[in-house]
Structures are given as C-alpha cells and as structure tokens.
PDB file of C-alpha atoms in Angstrom:
ATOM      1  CA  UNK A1441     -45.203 -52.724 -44.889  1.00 52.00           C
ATOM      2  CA  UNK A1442     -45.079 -49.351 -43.549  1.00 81.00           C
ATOM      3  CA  UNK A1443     -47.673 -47.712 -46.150  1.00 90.00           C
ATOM      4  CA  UNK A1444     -50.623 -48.667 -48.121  1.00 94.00           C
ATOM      5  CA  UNK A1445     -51.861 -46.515 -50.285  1.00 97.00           C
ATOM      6  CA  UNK A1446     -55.795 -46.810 -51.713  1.00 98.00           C
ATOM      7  CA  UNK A1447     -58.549 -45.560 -54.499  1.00 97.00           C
ATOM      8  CA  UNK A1448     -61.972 -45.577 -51.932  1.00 97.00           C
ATOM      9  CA  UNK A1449     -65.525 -44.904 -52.867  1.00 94.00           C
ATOM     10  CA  UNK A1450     -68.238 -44.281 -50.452  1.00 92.00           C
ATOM     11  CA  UNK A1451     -71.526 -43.595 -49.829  1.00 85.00           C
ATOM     12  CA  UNK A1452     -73.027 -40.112 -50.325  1.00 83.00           C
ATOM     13  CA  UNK A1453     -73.508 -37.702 -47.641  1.00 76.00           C
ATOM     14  CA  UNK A1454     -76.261 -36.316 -49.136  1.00 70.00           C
ATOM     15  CA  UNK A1455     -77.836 -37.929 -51.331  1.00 69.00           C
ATOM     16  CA  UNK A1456     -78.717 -42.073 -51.643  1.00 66.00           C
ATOM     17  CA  UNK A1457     -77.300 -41.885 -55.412  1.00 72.00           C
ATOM     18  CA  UNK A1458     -73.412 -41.729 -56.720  1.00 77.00           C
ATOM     19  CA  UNK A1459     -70.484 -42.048 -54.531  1.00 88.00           C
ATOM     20  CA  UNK A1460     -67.604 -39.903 -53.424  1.00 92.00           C
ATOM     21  CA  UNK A1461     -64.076 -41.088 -54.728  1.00 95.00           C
ATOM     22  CA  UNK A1462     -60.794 -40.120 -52.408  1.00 98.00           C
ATOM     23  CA  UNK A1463     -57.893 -41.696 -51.471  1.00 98.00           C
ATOM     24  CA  UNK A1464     -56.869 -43.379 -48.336  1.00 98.00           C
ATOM     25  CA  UNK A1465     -53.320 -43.913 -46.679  1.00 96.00           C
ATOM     26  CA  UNK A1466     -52.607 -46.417 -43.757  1.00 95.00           C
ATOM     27  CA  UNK A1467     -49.521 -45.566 -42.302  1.00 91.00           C
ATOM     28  CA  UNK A1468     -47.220 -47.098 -39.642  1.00 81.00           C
ATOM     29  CA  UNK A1469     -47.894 -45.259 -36.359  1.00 69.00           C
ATOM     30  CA  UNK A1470     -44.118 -43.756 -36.331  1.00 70.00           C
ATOM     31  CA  UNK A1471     -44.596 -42.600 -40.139  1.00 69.00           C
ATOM     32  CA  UNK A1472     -46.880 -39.076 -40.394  1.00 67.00           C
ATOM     33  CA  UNK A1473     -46.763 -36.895 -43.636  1.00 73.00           C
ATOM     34  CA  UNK A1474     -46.647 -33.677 -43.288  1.00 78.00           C
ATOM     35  CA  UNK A1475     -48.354 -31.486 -43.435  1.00 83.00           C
ATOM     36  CA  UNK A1476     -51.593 -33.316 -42.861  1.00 86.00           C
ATOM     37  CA  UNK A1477     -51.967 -35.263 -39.734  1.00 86.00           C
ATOM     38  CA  UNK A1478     -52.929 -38.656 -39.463  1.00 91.00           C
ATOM     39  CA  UNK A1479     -56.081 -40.182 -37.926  1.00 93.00           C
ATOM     40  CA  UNK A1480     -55.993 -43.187 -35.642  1.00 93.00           C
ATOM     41  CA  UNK A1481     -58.990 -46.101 -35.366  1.00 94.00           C
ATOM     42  CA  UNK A1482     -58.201 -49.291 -33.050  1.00 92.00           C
ATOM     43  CA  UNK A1483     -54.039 -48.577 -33.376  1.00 91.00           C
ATOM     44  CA  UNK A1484     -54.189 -48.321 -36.936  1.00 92.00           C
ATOM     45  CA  UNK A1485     -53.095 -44.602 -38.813  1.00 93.00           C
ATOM     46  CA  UNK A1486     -54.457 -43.550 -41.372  1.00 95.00           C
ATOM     47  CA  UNK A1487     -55.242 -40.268 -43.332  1.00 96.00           C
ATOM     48  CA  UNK A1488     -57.286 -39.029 -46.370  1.00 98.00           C
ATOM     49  CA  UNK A1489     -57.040 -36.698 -49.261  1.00 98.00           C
ATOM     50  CA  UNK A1490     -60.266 -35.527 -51.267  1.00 98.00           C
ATOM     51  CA  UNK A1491     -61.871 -33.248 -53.215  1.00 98.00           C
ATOM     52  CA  UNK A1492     -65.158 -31.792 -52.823  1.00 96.00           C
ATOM     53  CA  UNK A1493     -67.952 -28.525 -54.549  1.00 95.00           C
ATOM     54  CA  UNK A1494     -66.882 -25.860 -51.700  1.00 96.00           C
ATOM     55  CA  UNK A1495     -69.102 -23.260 -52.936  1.00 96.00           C
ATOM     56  CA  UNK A1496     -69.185 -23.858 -56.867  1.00 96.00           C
ATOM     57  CA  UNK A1497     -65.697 -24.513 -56.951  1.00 97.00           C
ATOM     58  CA  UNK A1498     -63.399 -27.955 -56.246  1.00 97.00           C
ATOM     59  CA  UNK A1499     -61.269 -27.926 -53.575  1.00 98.00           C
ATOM     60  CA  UNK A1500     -58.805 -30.248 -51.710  1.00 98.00           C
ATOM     61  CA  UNK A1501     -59.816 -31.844 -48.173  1.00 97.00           C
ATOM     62  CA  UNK A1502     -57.658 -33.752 -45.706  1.00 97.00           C
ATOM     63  CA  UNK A1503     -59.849 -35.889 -43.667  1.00 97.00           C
ATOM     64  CA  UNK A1504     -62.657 -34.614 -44.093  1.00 96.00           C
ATOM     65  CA  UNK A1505     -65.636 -35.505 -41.774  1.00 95.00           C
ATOM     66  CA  UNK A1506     -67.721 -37.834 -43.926  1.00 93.00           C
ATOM     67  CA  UNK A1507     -64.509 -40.055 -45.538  1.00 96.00           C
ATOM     68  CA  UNK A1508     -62.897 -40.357 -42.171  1.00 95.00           C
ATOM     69  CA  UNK A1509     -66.029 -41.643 -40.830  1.00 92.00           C
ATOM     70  CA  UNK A1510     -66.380 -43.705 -43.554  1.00 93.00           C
ATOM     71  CA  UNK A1511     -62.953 -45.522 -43.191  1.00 95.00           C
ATOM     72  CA  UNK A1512     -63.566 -45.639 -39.027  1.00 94.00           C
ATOM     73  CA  UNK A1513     -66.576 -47.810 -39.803  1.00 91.00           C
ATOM     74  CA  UNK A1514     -64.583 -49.972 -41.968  1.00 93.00           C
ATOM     75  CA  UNK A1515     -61.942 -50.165 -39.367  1.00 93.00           C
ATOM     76  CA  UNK A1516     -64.491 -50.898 -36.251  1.00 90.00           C
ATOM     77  CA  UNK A1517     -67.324 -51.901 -37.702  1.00 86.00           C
ATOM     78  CA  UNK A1518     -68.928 -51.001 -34.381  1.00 81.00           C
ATOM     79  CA  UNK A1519     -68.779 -47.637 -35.350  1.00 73.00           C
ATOM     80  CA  UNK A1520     -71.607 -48.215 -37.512  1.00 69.00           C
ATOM     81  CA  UNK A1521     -74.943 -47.005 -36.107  1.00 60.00           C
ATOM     82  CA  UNK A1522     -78.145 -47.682 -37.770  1.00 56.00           C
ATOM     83  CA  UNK A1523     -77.503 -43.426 -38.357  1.00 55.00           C
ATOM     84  CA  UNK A1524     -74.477 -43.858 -41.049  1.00 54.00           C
ATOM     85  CA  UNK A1525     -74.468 -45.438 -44.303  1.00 65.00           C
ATOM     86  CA  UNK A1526     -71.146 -44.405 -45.914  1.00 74.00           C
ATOM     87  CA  UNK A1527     -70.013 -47.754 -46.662  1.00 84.00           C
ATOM     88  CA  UNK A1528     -66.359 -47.746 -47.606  1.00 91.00           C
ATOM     89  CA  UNK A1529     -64.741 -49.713 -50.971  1.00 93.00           C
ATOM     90  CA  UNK A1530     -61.440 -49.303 -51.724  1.00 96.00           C
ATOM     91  CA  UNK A1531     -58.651 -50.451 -54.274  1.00 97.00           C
ATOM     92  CA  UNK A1532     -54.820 -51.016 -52.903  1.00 97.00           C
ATOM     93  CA  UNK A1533     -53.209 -49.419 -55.446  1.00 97.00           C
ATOM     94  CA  UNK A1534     -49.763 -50.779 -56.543  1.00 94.00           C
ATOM     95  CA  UNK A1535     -46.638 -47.967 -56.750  1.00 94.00           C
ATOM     96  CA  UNK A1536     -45.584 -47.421 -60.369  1.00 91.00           C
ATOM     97  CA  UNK A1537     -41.882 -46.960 -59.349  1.00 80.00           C
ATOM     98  CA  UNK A1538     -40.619 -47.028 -56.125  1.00 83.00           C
ATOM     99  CA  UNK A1539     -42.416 -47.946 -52.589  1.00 90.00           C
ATOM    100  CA  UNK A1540     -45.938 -47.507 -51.185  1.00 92.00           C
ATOM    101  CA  UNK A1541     -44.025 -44.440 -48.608  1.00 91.00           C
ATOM    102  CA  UNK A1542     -42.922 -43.053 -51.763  1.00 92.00           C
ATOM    103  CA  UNK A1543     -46.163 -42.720 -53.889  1.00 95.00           C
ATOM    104  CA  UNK A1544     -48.079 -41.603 -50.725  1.00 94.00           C
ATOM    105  CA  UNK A1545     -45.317 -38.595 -49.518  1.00 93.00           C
ATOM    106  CA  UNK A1546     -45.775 -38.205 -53.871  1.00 95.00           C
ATOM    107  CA  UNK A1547     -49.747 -37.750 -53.377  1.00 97.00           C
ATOM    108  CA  UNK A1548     -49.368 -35.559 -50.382  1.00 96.00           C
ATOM    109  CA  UNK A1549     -46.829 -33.316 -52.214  1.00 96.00           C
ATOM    110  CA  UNK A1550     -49.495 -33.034 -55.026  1.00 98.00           C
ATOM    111  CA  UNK A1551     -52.566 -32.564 -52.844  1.00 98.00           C
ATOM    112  CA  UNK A1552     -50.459 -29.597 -51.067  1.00 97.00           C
ATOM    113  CA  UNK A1553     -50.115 -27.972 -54.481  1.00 98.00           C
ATOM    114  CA  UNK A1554     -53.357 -28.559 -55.585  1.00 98.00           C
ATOM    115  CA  UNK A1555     -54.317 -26.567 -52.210  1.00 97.00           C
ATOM    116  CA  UNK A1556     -51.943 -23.818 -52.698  1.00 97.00           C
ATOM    117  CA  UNK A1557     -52.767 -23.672 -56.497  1.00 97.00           C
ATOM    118  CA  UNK A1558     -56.689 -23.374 -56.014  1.00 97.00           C
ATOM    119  CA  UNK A1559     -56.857 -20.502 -53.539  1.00 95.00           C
ATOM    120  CA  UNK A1560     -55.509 -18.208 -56.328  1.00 93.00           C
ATOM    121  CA  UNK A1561     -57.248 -20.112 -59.698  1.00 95.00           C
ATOM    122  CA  UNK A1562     -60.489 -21.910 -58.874  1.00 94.00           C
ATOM    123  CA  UNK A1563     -62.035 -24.655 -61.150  1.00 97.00           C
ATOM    124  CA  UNK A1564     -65.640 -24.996 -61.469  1.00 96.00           C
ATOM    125  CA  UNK A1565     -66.963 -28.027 -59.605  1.00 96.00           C
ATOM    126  CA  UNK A1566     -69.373 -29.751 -62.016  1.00 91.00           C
ATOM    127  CA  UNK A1567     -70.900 -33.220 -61.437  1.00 86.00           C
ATOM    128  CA  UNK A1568     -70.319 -34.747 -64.760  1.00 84.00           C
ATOM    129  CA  UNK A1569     -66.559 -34.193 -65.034  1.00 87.00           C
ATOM    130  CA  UNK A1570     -64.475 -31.361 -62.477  1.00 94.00           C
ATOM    131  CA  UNK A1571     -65.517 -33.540 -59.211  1.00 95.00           C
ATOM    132  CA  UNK A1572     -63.918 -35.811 -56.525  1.00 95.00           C
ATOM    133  CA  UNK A1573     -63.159 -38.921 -59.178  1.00 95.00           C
ATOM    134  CA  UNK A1574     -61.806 -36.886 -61.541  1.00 96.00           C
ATOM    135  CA  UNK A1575     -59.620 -35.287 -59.150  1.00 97.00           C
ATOM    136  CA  UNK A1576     -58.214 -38.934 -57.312  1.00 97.00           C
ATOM    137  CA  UNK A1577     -57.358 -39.949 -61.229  1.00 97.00           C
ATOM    138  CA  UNK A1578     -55.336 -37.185 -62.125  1.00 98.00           C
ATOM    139  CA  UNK A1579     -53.586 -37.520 -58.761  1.00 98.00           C
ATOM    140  CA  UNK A1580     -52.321 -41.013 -59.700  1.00 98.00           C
ATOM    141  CA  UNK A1581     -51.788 -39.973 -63.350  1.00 97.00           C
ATOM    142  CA  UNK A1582     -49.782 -37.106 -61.942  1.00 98.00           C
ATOM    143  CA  UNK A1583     -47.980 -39.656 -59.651  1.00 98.00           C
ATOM    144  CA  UNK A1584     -47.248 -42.636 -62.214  1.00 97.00           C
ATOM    145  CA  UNK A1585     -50.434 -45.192 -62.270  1.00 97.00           C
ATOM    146  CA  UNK A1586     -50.701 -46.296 -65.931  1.00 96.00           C
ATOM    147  CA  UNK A1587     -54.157 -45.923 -67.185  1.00 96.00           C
ATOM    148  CA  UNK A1588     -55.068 -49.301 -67.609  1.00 96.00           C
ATOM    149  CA  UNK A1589     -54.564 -49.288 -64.191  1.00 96.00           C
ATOM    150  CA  UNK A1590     -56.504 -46.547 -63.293  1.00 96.00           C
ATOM    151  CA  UNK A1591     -59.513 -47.621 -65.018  1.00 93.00           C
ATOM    152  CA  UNK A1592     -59.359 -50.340 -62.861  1.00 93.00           C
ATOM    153  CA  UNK A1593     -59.029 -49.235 -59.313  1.00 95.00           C
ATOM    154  CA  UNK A1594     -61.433 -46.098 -60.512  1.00 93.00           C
ATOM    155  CA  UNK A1595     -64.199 -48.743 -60.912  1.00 91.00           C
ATOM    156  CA  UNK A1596     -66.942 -48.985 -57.560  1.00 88.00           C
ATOM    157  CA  UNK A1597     -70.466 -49.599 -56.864  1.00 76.00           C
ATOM    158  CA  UNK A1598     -72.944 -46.787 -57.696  1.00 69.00           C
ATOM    159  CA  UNK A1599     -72.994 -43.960 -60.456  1.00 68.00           C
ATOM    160  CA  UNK A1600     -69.164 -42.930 -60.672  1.00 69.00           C
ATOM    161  CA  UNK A1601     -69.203 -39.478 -62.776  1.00 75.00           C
ATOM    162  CA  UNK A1602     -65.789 -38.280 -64.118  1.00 75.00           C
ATOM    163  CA  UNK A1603     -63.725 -41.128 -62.597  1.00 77.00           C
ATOM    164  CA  UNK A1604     -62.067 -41.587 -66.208  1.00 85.00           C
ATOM    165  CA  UNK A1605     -62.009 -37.703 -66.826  1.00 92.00           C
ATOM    166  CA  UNK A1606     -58.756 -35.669 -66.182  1.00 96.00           C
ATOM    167  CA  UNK A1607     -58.235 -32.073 -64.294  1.00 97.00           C
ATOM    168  CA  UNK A1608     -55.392 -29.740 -65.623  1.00 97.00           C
ATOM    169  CA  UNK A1609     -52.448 -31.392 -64.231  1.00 97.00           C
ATOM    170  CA  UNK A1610     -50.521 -27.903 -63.408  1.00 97.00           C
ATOM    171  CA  UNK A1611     -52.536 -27.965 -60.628  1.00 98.00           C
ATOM    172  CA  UNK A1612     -50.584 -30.927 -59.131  1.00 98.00           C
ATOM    173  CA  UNK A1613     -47.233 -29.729 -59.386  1.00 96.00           C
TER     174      UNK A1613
END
C-alpha cells in the first residue's frame, strides 16, 4: 500500500492535560504531495497536517515541531528521551470512496485551502469548540468519512474538546 492515512492524538506541549488531534500520512518514499514535503524516520515517509491557536486565531500547520516529534518517537522509539512525553495514538482511517493516495492528495488539497482561506478570514481559536479536533473532523467530513465513523477514530485518551464539533466547511474548499 502506497498510503496510509491516520486520525492521531498526542500529548500536550504545554500542558499535562488534553491532547492535540492532527492527522498523519505515511507515504511510499517515491510518492510526495505537494506542496508540503514529507518527513523521513528509519526509511519510512511520512507528513502531518494540523491546526493550532497562532495568536487567538486557528491556523493550519504542516509538520509542525511537536506532532512530527511525536510520530518520530513512535517510529524509533529510541527517540524518546526521558525529556519528551508526546506519546502518539492514532486511528487508520478507511477511504470513503476511492484509495488511501486519493483521500490523502483530498486532505492536502483541503489543508492548502484552509491555509489560503485563513490569511484573509481568521476564526477565533477557542478551546471548547474552534481547535485542532474540530478542525481534523471537518477535514474528513469535507473529504467523505461518514460520521459514525468519525466519532470513532475522533475518540483518544485524555480530555478531547471539540473532536465532534464542526468548522465552516467553506474553509476547505
């Protein structure tokens, strides 16, 4: 399989309550989707997509610092250092139509226009419902996942805020 696409949680970067929800995509090493480059962690690709409060307001992240450590621990556990705790779960999630290359070039095509979309219309970050979990469901609802199925792979350890809440999806397209 040349693509897996997955819902992750992790740890907190800041604080020892909650978790940050983003998405995850393992990639065969002569696949890439650009515009975002992929990461590599003992031969494997891989890249992420997140959202995150960028002063007051939520905006999109490709492999950011904190999730791409996150997935390099759970890669090479060796990484680990008695220093990072941002233990990594994740969901595969299964494409609604089509293949796994299909629903992650879909999620990249909606993370660029998120991007583009919030430089000129902000949303207000809040905890409770415009965050990171909130954002990762409306990019599969945008892409196709039922929401029986989202209410699944949306479900980690820890206090998940929004994870069942929706963002305007115009933002996606």
């Amino acid at each position: 399989m040349t693509f897996n696409v997955h819902w992750c949680a992790r740890d907190l970067a800041s604080s020892p309550v909650g978790n940050h929800q983003f998405i995850l995509i393992y990639m065969d090493p002569i696949y890439g989707l650009p515009p975002f480059s992929p990461l590599e962690e003992k031969g494997i690709k891989f890249m992420t997509l997140g959202a995150f409060n960028v002063g007051g307001s939520l905006k999109f992240r490709e492999n950011e610092p904190s999730d791409v450590q996150s997935v390099r621990e759970f890669i090479n556990p060796k990484k680990r250092g008695w220093f990072s705790d941002l233990d990594l779960a994740k969901h595969r999630v299964t494409p609604p139509l089509g293949s796994e290359q299909r629903l992650a070039e879909t999620l990249v095509k909606q993370a660029t226009a998120f991007k583009v979309k919030t430089q000129a219309e902000n949303i207000k970050y809040s905890l409770a419902n415009n965050n990171c979990s909130a954002w990762v469901n409306t990019m599969f609802k945008c892409a196709g996942v039922s929401l029986a199925n989202r209410k699944s792979y949306g479900e980690f350890f820890g206090i998940d805020w929004g994870e069942e809440d929706l963002l305007e999806e115009a933002f996606f397209y």
